[in-house]
PDB file of C-alpha atoms in Angstrom:
ATOM      1  CA  UNK A1157      16.039 -11.931  24.790  1.00 37.00           C
ATOM      2  CA  UNK A1158      18.638 -10.337  23.921  1.00 34.00           C
ATOM      3  CA  UNK A1159      19.704  -7.153  26.824  1.00 34.00           C
ATOM      4  CA  UNK A1160      18.890  -5.278  23.786  1.00 36.00           C
ATOM      5  CA  UNK A1161      15.574  -5.798  22.935  1.00 44.00           C
ATOM      6  CA  UNK A1162      14.844  -6.352  26.843  1.00 42.00           C
ATOM      7  CA  UNK A1163      15.863  -2.930  27.262  1.00 50.00           C
ATOM      8  CA  UNK A1164      14.011  -2.226  23.927  1.00 84.00           C
ATOM      9  CA  UNK A1165      10.759  -3.308  25.553  1.00 85.00           C
ATOM     10  CA  UNK A1166      11.325  -1.179  29.167  1.00 87.00           C
ATOM     11  CA  UNK A1167      12.685   1.515  27.229  1.00 90.00           C
ATOM     12  CA  UNK A1168       8.881   1.378  25.496  1.00 89.00           C
ATOM     13  CA  UNK A1169       7.424   1.666  28.937  1.00 92.00           C
ATOM     14  CA  UNK A1170       8.500   3.929  30.872  1.00 91.00           C
ATOM     15  CA  UNK A1171       8.635   5.730  27.275  1.00 92.00           C
ATOM     16  CA  UNK A1172       4.354   4.666  28.004  1.00 90.00           C
ATOM     17  CA  UNK A1173       4.793   5.875  31.335  1.00 90.00           C
ATOM     18  CA  UNK A1174       6.330   9.717  31.048  1.00 90.00           C
ATOM     19  CA  UNK A1175       2.888  10.549  28.916  1.00 90.00           C
ATOM     20  CA  UNK A1176       4.144   9.959  25.689  1.00 93.00           C
ATOM     21  CA  UNK A1177       1.579   6.952  24.255  1.00 94.00           C
ATOM     22  CA  UNK A1178      -0.903   9.711  25.550  1.00 93.00           C
ATOM     23  CA  UNK A1179       0.819  12.627  24.405  1.00 92.00           C
ATOM     24  CA  UNK A1180       0.198  10.466  20.988  1.00 93.00           C
ATOM     25  CA  UNK A1181      -3.343   9.175  21.084  1.00 92.00           C
ATOM     26  CA  UNK A1182      -3.546  13.407  21.272  1.00 91.00           C
ATOM     27  CA  UNK A1183      -1.437  13.521  18.734  1.00 90.00           C
ATOM     28  CA  UNK A1184      -3.705  12.009  16.237  1.00 92.00           C
ATOM     29  CA  UNK A1185      -6.925  12.991  17.707  1.00 91.00           C
ATOM     30  CA  UNK A1186      -6.554  16.288  16.757  1.00 86.00           C
ATOM     31  CA  UNK A1187      -3.420  16.406  14.681  1.00 70.00           C
ATOM     32  CA  UNK A1188      -4.245  20.225  13.979  1.00 72.00           C
ATOM     33  CA  UNK A1189      -2.430  20.998  17.238  1.00 64.00           C
ATOM     34  CA  UNK A1190       0.720  18.531  17.157  1.00 58.00           C
ATOM     35  CA  UNK A1191       1.922  18.263  14.718  1.00 66.00           C
ATOM     36  CA  UNK A1192       2.411  15.434  11.246  1.00 88.00           C
ATOM     37  CA  UNK A1193       0.070  12.787  12.074  1.00 90.00           C
ATOM     38  CA  UNK A1194       1.843  10.297  10.215  1.00 90.00           C
ATOM     39  CA  UNK A1195       5.240  10.103  12.668  1.00 90.00           C
ATOM     40  CA  UNK A1196       2.791  10.378  15.238  1.00 92.00           C
ATOM     41  CA  UNK A1197       1.513   7.431  13.684  1.00 94.00           C
ATOM     42  CA  UNK A1198       4.457   5.384  13.080  1.00 92.00           C
ATOM     43  CA  UNK A1199       5.680   6.087  16.456  1.00 93.00           C
ATOM     44  CA  UNK A1200       2.992   4.957  18.176  1.00 95.00           C
ATOM     45  CA  UNK A1201       3.337   2.128  16.452  1.00 94.00           C
ATOM     46  CA  UNK A1202       6.777   2.018  17.300  1.00 93.00           C
ATOM     47  CA  UNK A1203       6.442   2.209  20.578  1.00 95.00           C
ATOM     48  CA  UNK A1204       3.031  -0.110  21.216  1.00 94.00           C
ATOM     49  CA  UNK A1205       4.715  -2.868  18.508  1.00 93.00           C
ATOM     50  CA  UNK A1206       4.896  -6.305  20.426  1.00 92.00           C
ATOM     51  CA  UNK A1207       4.623  -5.164  23.510  1.00 94.00           C
ATOM     52  CA  UNK A1208       1.443  -6.161  25.916  1.00 94.00           C
ATOM     53  CA  UNK A1209       1.673  -3.995  29.048  1.00 94.00           C
ATOM     54  CA  UNK A1210       2.280  -0.864  25.942  1.00 95.00           C
ATOM     55  CA  UNK A1211      -0.937  -2.392  24.945  1.00 95.00           C
ATOM     56  CA  UNK A1212      -2.657  -2.815  28.139  1.00 94.00           C
ATOM     57  CA  UNK A1213      -2.457   1.281  28.989  1.00 94.00           C
ATOM     58  CA  UNK A1214      -3.454   1.305  25.173  1.00 94.00           C
ATOM     59  CA  UNK A1215      -6.974  -0.080  25.990  1.00 93.00           C
ATOM     60  CA  UNK A1216      -7.058   1.424  29.013  1.00 93.00           C
ATOM     61  CA  UNK A1217      -6.387   4.893  27.678  1.00 93.00           C
ATOM     62  CA  UNK A1218      -9.332   5.050  25.648  1.00 90.00           C
ATOM     63  CA  UNK A1219     -12.673   5.272  26.523  1.00 89.00           C
ATOM     64  CA  UNK A1220     -14.947   4.149  23.714  1.00 90.00           C
ATOM     65  CA  UNK A1221     -15.678   7.820  22.215  1.00 93.00           C
ATOM     66  CA  UNK A1222     -11.502   7.780  22.121  1.00 93.00           C
ATOM     67  CA  UNK A1223     -11.447   4.893  20.883  1.00 93.00           C
ATOM     68  CA  UNK A1224     -13.783   5.401  17.945  1.00 93.00           C
ATOM     69  CA  UNK A1225     -12.754   9.193  16.886  1.00 94.00           C
ATOM     70  CA  UNK A1226      -9.347   6.861  16.829  1.00 94.00           C
ATOM     71  CA  UNK A1227     -10.160   4.906  14.377  1.00 94.00           C
ATOM     72  CA  UNK A1228     -12.206   6.435  12.704  1.00 94.00           C
ATOM     73  CA  UNK A1229      -8.873   8.835  11.878  1.00 94.00           C
ATOM     74  CA  UNK A1230      -7.398   5.326  11.443  1.00 95.00           C
ATOM     75  CA  UNK A1231      -9.502   3.948   8.505  1.00 94.00           C
ATOM     76  CA  UNK A1232      -9.614   7.883   6.151  1.00 93.00           C
ATOM     77  CA  UNK A1233      -6.428   8.077   6.773  1.00 93.00           C
ATOM     78  CA  UNK A1234      -4.538   4.441   5.454  1.00 94.00           C
ATOM     79  CA  UNK A1235      -0.943   6.567   3.500  1.00 92.00           C
ATOM     80  CA  UNK A1236      -0.482   8.225   6.724  1.00 92.00           C
ATOM     81  CA  UNK A1237      -1.632   5.519   9.884  1.00 94.00           C
ATOM     82  CA  UNK A1238      -0.306   2.260   7.112  1.00 94.00           C
ATOM     83  CA  UNK A1239       3.124   1.765   8.965  1.00 92.00           C
ATOM     84  CA  UNK A1240       0.706   1.947  12.327  1.00 95.00           C
ATOM     85  CA  UNK A1241      -1.868  -0.577  11.603  1.00 95.00           C
ATOM     86  CA  UNK A1242       1.057  -2.880  10.073  1.00 94.00           C
ATOM     87  CA  UNK A1243       2.551  -2.015  14.152  1.00 94.00           C
ATOM     88  CA  UNK A1244      -0.774  -3.778  15.728  1.00 95.00           C
ATOM     89  CA  UNK A1245      -1.630  -6.562  13.032  1.00 93.00           C
ATOM     90  CA  UNK A1246       1.866  -8.242  13.365  1.00 93.00           C
ATOM     91  CA  UNK A1247       2.089  -8.044  17.791  1.00 93.00           C
ATOM     92  CA  UNK A1248      -1.043  -9.359  17.092  1.00 93.00           C
ATOM     93  CA  UNK A1249       0.224 -12.359  15.907  1.00 91.00           C
ATOM     94  CA  UNK A1250       2.258 -12.006  17.921  1.00 92.00           C
ATOM     95  CA  UNK A1251       0.406 -12.828  21.695  1.00 93.00           C
ATOM     96  CA  UNK A1252      -1.076 -14.613  20.316  1.00 91.00           C
ATOM     97  CA  UNK A1253       1.882 -17.062  19.993  1.00 91.00           C
ATOM     98  CA  UNK A1254       2.895 -16.460  23.096  1.00 90.00           C
ATOM     99  CA  UNK A1255      -1.028 -16.429  25.065  1.00 88.00           C
ATOM    100  CA  UNK A1256       0.545 -18.901  27.991  1.00 88.00           C
ATOM    101  CA  UNK A1257       4.061 -17.365  27.958  1.00 91.00           C
ATOM    102  CA  UNK A1258       2.559 -13.853  29.111  1.00 88.00           C
ATOM    103  CA  UNK A1259      -0.125 -14.999  31.402  1.00 88.00           C
ATOM    104  CA  UNK A1260       2.662 -17.270  33.094  1.00 89.00           C
ATOM    105  CA  UNK A1261       5.302 -14.379  33.109  1.00 89.00           C
ATOM    106  CA  UNK A1262       2.251 -12.539  35.314  1.00 88.00           C
ATOM    107  CA  UNK A1263       0.857  -9.813  31.705  1.00 90.00           C
ATOM    108  CA  UNK A1264      -2.571  -7.927  32.950  1.00 90.00           C
ATOM    109  CA  UNK A1265      -2.720  -7.301  29.047  1.00 90.00           C
ATOM    110  CA  UNK A1266      -6.092  -9.097  27.925  1.00 91.00           C
ATOM    111  CA  UNK A1267      -5.819 -10.572  24.237  1.00 90.00           C
ATOM    112  CA  UNK A1268      -9.242 -11.292  24.534  1.00 88.00           C
ATOM    113  CA  UNK A1269     -10.627  -8.575  25.159  1.00 90.00           C
ATOM    114  CA  UNK A1270      -7.872  -5.444  23.228  1.00 92.00           C
ATOM    115  CA  UNK A1271      -9.530  -2.698  21.580  1.00 92.00           C
ATOM    116  CA  UNK A1272      -7.713  -3.155  18.414  1.00 92.00           C
ATOM    117  CA  UNK A1273      -8.249  -7.011  17.988  1.00 92.00           C
ATOM    118  CA  UNK A1274     -12.216  -6.203  18.049  1.00 91.00           C
ATOM    119  CA  UNK A1275     -11.394  -3.764  15.052  1.00 92.00           C
ATOM    120  CA  UNK A1276      -8.879  -5.289  13.052  1.00 90.00           C
ATOM    121  CA  UNK A1277     -11.061  -8.670  13.789  1.00 89.00           C
ATOM    122  CA  UNK A1278     -14.542  -6.984  12.386  1.00 91.00           C
ATOM    123  CA  UNK A1279     -11.956  -4.371   9.224  1.00 92.00           C
ATOM    124  CA  UNK A1280      -9.785  -6.497   8.370  1.00 92.00           C
ATOM    125  CA  UNK A1281     -11.462  -6.951   4.162  1.00 93.00           C
ATOM    126  CA  UNK A1282     -12.629  -3.414   4.554  1.00 93.00           C
ATOM    127  CA  UNK A1283      -8.974  -2.852   5.520  1.00 94.00           C
ATOM    128  CA  UNK A1284      -8.057  -4.814   2.779  1.00 94.00           C
ATOM    129  CA  UNK A1285      -9.225  -2.993   0.198  1.00 94.00           C
ATOM    130  CA  UNK A1286      -8.728  -0.057   0.841  1.00 94.00           C
ATOM    131  CA  UNK A1287      -5.102  -0.313   0.916  1.00 94.00           C
ATOM    132  CA  UNK A1288      -5.684  -2.378  -2.607  1.00 94.00           C
ATOM    133  CA  UNK A1289      -7.007   0.557  -3.746  1.00 92.00           C
ATOM    134  CA  UNK A1290      -5.471   4.295  -1.475  1.00 92.00           C
ATOM    135  CA  UNK A1291      -2.503   4.323  -4.002  1.00 91.00           C
ATOM    136  CA  UNK A1292      -2.401   3.434  -7.884  1.00 90.00           C
ATOM    137  CA  UNK A1293       0.528   2.478  -9.326  1.00 85.00           C
ATOM    138  CA  UNK A1294       0.937   5.713 -11.798  1.00 89.00           C
ATOM    139  CA  UNK A1295       1.702   7.361  -7.757  1.00 91.00           C
ATOM    140  CA  UNK A1296       3.061   4.365  -5.713  1.00 87.00           C
ATOM    141  CA  UNK A1297       6.540   4.920  -5.218  1.00 85.00           C
ATOM    142  CA  UNK A1298       8.988   5.078  -1.842  1.00 83.00           C
ATOM    143  CA  UNK A1299       7.588   6.915   0.858  1.00 82.00           C
ATOM    144  CA  UNK A1300       4.200   5.488  -0.076  1.00 88.00           C
ATOM    145  CA  UNK A1301       4.948   1.835  -1.004  1.00 89.00           C
ATOM    146  CA  UNK A1302       4.586   1.070   3.199  1.00 91.00           C
ATOM    147  CA  UNK A1303       0.916   0.855   2.298  1.00 93.00           C
ATOM    148  CA  UNK A1304       1.769  -1.368  -0.395  1.00 93.00           C
ATOM    149  CA  UNK A1305       4.201  -4.309   2.662  1.00 93.00           C
ATOM    150  CA  UNK A1306       0.776  -3.135   5.020  1.00 95.00           C
ATOM    151  CA  UNK A1307      -1.908  -4.992   3.070  1.00 95.00           C
ATOM    152  CA  UNK A1308       0.490  -8.075   2.434  1.00 95.00           C
ATOM    153  CA  UNK A1309       1.316  -7.761   6.086  1.00 93.00           C
ATOM    154  CA  UNK A1310      -1.975  -8.495   6.183  1.00 94.00           C
ATOM    155  CA  UNK A1311      -2.349 -11.208   3.649  1.00 95.00           C
ATOM    156  CA  UNK A1312       0.535 -13.573   5.311  1.00 92.00           C
ATOM    157  CA  UNK A1313      -1.559 -13.308   7.936  1.00 89.00           C
ATOM    158  CA  UNK A1314      -4.464 -14.634   6.174  1.00 91.00           C
ATOM    159  CA  UNK A1315      -2.874 -16.655   4.827  1.00 92.00           C
ATOM    160  CA  UNK A1316      -1.459 -18.725   7.386  1.00 88.00           C
ATOM    161  CA  UNK A1317      -4.832 -18.134   9.362  1.00 89.00           C
ATOM    162  CA  UNK A1318      -6.082 -20.098   5.581  1.00 92.00           C
ATOM    163  CA  UNK A1319      -8.670 -17.400   4.858  1.00 91.00           C
ATOM    164  CA  UNK A1320      -5.965 -16.193   2.497  1.00 93.00           C
ATOM    165  CA  UNK A1321      -8.852 -17.343  -0.894  1.00 93.00           C
ATOM    166  CA  UNK A1322     -12.113 -16.574   1.225  1.00 93.00           C
ATOM    167  CA  UNK A1323     -10.530 -12.563   1.632  1.00 94.00           C
ATOM    168  CA  UNK A1324      -9.583 -12.424  -2.357  1.00 94.00           C
ATOM    169  CA  UNK A1325     -13.817 -13.920  -2.951  1.00 94.00           C
ATOM    170  CA  UNK A1326     -14.969 -10.953  -0.699  1.00 94.00           C
ATOM    171  CA  UNK A1327     -13.472  -8.788  -2.434  1.00 94.00           C
ATOM    172  CA  UNK A1328     -14.679 -10.040  -6.172  1.00 93.00           C
ATOM    173  CA  UNK A1329     -17.312  -9.912  -4.512  1.00 93.00           C
ATOM    174  CA  UNK A1330     -17.401  -6.460  -3.667  1.00 94.00           C
ATOM    175  CA  UNK A1331     -16.615  -5.631  -6.912  1.00 93.00           C
ATOM    176  CA  UNK A1332     -19.499  -6.939  -9.350  1.00 92.00           C
ATOM    177  CA  UNK A1333     -21.433  -5.775  -6.805  1.00 93.00           C
ATOM    178  CA  UNK A1334     -20.195  -2.272  -6.938  1.00 92.00           C
ATOM    179  CA  UNK A1335     -20.097  -2.852 -10.538  1.00 91.00           C
ATOM    180  CA  UNK A1336     -16.533  -2.171  -9.826  1.00 89.00           C
ATOM    181  CA  UNK A1337     -15.011  -5.812 -12.150  1.00 89.00           C
ATOM    182  CA  UNK A1338     -11.340  -4.996 -11.233  1.00 88.00           C
ATOM    183  CA  UNK A1339     -10.853  -1.915  -9.944  1.00 90.00           C
ATOM    184  CA  UNK A1340      -9.066  -3.047  -6.271  1.00 94.00           C
ATOM    185  CA  UNK A1341      -7.408  -6.852  -7.370  1.00 93.00           C
ATOM    186  CA  UNK A1342      -6.592  -4.880 -11.675  1.00 92.00           C
ATOM    187  CA  UNK A1343      -5.275  -2.266  -9.663  1.00 93.00           C
ATOM    188  CA  UNK A1344      -2.936  -3.577  -6.701  1.00 95.00           C
ATOM    189  CA  UNK A1345      -2.036  -6.339  -9.657  1.00 94.00           C
ATOM    190  CA  UNK A1346       0.123  -3.123 -10.752  1.00 93.00           C
ATOM    191  CA  UNK A1347       1.782  -2.482  -7.594  1.00 94.00           C
ATOM    192  CA  UNK A1348       2.223  -6.646  -6.871  1.00 94.00           C
ATOM    193  CA  UNK A1349       3.676  -5.787 -10.725  1.00 92.00           C
ATOM    194  CA  UNK A1350       6.150  -2.700  -9.665  1.00 91.00           C
ATOM    195  CA  UNK A1351       7.461  -4.073  -5.815  1.00 92.00           C
ATOM    196  CA  UNK A1352       9.024  -6.660  -8.435  1.00 91.00           C
ATOM    197  CA  UNK A1353      10.045  -4.594  -9.065  1.00 89.00           C
ATOM    198  CA  UNK A1354      11.408  -1.995  -6.881  1.00 87.00           C
ATOM    199  CA  UNK A1355      12.537  -4.606  -4.716  1.00 87.00           C
ATOM    200  CA  UNK A1356      14.880  -6.865  -7.485  1.00 84.00           C
ATOM    201  CA  UNK A1357      17.652  -4.929  -6.585  1.00 80.00           C
ATOM    202  CA  UNK A1358      16.933  -3.097  -3.325  1.00 82.00           C
ATOM    203  CA  UNK A1359      19.151  -5.356  -0.516  1.00 80.00           C
ATOM    204  CA  UNK A1360      18.415  -2.665   2.165  1.00 86.00           C
ATOM    205  CA  UNK A1361      15.129  -2.315   1.299  1.00 86.00           C
ATOM    206  CA  UNK A1362      14.272  -6.188   1.696  1.00 89.00           C
ATOM    207  CA  UNK A1363      16.458  -5.813   4.851  1.00 89.00           C
ATOM    208  CA  UNK A1364      14.811  -2.719   6.811  1.00 86.00           C
ATOM    209  CA  UNK A1365      11.310  -5.155   5.612  1.00 86.00           C
ATOM    210  CA  UNK A1366      12.344  -7.369   7.503  1.00 87.00           C
ATOM    211  CA  UNK A1367      14.164  -5.898  10.187  1.00 82.00           C
ATOM    212  CA  UNK A1368      11.195  -3.621  10.983  1.00 83.00           C
ATOM    213  CA  UNK A1369       8.243  -6.748  10.762  1.00 84.00           C
ATOM    214  CA  UNK A1370      10.697  -9.873  11.771  1.00 80.00           C
ATOM    215  CA  UNK A1371       9.763 -11.340   9.294  1.00 87.00           C
ATOM    216  CA  UNK A1372      11.616 -13.541   6.661  1.00 87.00           C
ATOM    217  CA  UNK A1373      12.209 -11.766   2.456  1.00 88.00           C
ATOM    218  CA  UNK A1374      11.331 -14.646   1.644  1.00 88.00           C
ATOM    219  CA  UNK A1375       7.338 -14.566   3.145  1.00 90.00           C
ATOM    220  CA  UNK A1376       7.415 -11.488   1.881  1.00 92.00           C
ATOM    221  CA  UNK A1377       8.254 -13.038  -1.094  1.00 91.00           C
ATOM    222  CA  UNK A1378       6.302 -15.639  -1.515  1.00 92.00           C
ATOM    223  CA  UNK A1379       2.969 -13.623  -0.200  1.00 94.00           C
ATOM    224  CA  UNK A1380       3.270 -11.772  -3.960  1.00 94.00           C
ATOM    225  CA  UNK A1381       4.493 -14.854  -5.989  1.00 91.00           C
ATOM    226  CA  UNK A1382       1.019 -15.876  -4.604  1.00 95.00           C
ATOM    227  CA  UNK A1383      -0.737 -12.809  -5.339  1.00 95.00           C
ATOM    228  CA  UNK A1384       0.489 -12.835  -8.811  1.00 94.00           C
ATOM    229  CA  UNK A1385      -0.974 -15.979  -9.548  1.00 93.00           C
ATOM    230  CA  UNK A1386      -4.001 -15.420  -8.171  1.00 94.00           C
ATOM    231  CA  UNK A1387      -5.542 -12.018  -9.049  1.00 91.00           C
ATOM    232  CA  UNK A1388      -4.210 -12.382 -12.748  1.00 85.00           C
ATOM    233  CA  UNK A1389      -6.876 -12.007 -14.783  1.00 76.00           C
ATOM    234  CA  UNK A1390      -7.032 -15.028 -17.702  1.00 63.00           C
ATOM    235  CA  UNK A1391      -4.328 -13.610 -20.388  1.00 59.00           C
ATOM    236  CA  UNK A1392      -4.975 -14.402 -24.400  1.00 48.00           C
ATOM    237  CA  UNK A1393      -1.820 -14.732 -25.332  1.00 49.00           C
ATOM    238  CA  UNK A1394      -0.308 -15.687 -21.314  1.00 48.00           C
ATOM    239  CA  UNK A1395       2.129 -12.762 -22.291  1.00 50.00           C
ATOM    240  CA  UNK A1396       1.068 -10.649 -19.136  1.00 52.00           C
ATOM    241  CA  UNK A1397       0.959 -14.440 -17.202  1.00 50.00           C
ATOM    242  CA  UNK A1398       4.820 -14.680 -19.179  1.00 56.00           C
ATOM    243  CA  UNK A1399       6.044 -11.111 -18.154  1.00 60.00           C
ATOM    244  CA  UNK A1400       4.977 -11.119 -14.397  1.00 57.00           C
ATOM    245  CA  UNK A1401       6.460 -14.334 -13.963  1.00 58.00           C
ATOM    246  CA  UNK A1402       9.664 -13.392 -15.642  1.00 59.00           C
ATOM    247  CA  UNK A1403      10.398 -10.269 -12.527  1.00 58.00           C
ATOM    248  CA  UNK A1404       8.875 -13.501 -10.171  1.00 57.00           C
ATOM    249  CA  UNK A1405      12.646 -15.450 -11.633  1.00 54.00           C
ATOM    250  CA  UNK A1406      14.321 -12.555 -11.687  1.00 57.00           C
ATOM    251  CA  UNK A1407      13.600 -11.644  -8.076  1.00 54.00           C
ATOM    252  CA  UNK A1408      14.120 -15.314  -7.013  1.00 50.00           C
ATOM    253  CA  UNK A1409      17.121 -15.479  -8.223  1.00 47.00           C
ATOM    254  CA  UNK A1410      18.159 -12.222  -6.578  1.00 48.00           C
ATOM    255  CA  UNK A1411      21.764 -12.097  -4.560  1.00 38.00           C
ATOM    256  CA  UNK A1412      19.775 -10.812  -1.353  1.00 42.00           C
ATOM    257  CA  UNK A1413      20.928 -14.332   0.111  1.00 40.00           C
ATOM    258  CA  UNK A1414      18.182 -14.876   2.417  1.00 41.00           C
ATOM    259  CA  UNK A1415      18.636 -13.745   6.518  1.00 40.00           C
ATOM    260  CA  UNK A1416      18.316 -16.080   9.608  1.00 38.00           C
ATOM    261  CA  UNK A1417      14.562 -14.985  11.797  1.00 39.00           C
ATOM    262  CA  UNK A1418      14.558 -11.847  13.598  1.00 39.00           C
ATOM    263  CA  UNK A1419      14.744 -10.204  16.962  1.00 41.00           C
ATOM    264  CA  UNK A1420      12.239 -12.148  19.173  1.00 37.00           C
ATOM    265  CA  UNK A1421       9.225 -12.670  16.756  1.00 37.00           C
TER     266      UNK A1421
END
């Protein structure tokens, strides 16, 4: 990678070793004592992102009790914690693609034993369902659209692993079992349409999303396109489908040119 990337990686390790990592974990566990929960989560996400050494330290700092408590805070405060979740998801994908390479470089991080990996393995469906409903189309705005992007990041990876349809089927089955047909999928479909309008003329926001995730904006656009199609209820007159499709076509023609793949991910 570039010198800047190496410096960033070194900075993460240095700051984590200097006590920032344990300070942030304590801050999340005791939000009443240490300020803004969202800020703690956001900085924690940046500190651990794509850094196997900091992930290893994170795992070592958490005993069973702290780990359980931390994850309870994560799932109970998704508007505050979702950017941290996204950093974890992107990092785990990054490590999985480079497992042999990292081992050859002497990395002591153990992906198989990682608590965060295990947490996602067992809770992705629940996280998706909650992320799809914690914000409604009535209250979505510039401050909380990040929640929508975190759910989309999970769907992007689900598609790459061939589990996208499985998750959607499970979510629909949950809706039926709980007599809440459309409560998750309908809300999310409305949010996806908001997303299309929001990013249509916001080139800087498109770039920011790409840079923070190292996922090309065309991939975000592609997953929204696909989800709108898969979640669309059969429309009697086809009107809704046409409008959704019109927005998608507009977005595809929008003037943000495709950008080169960023960073080392």
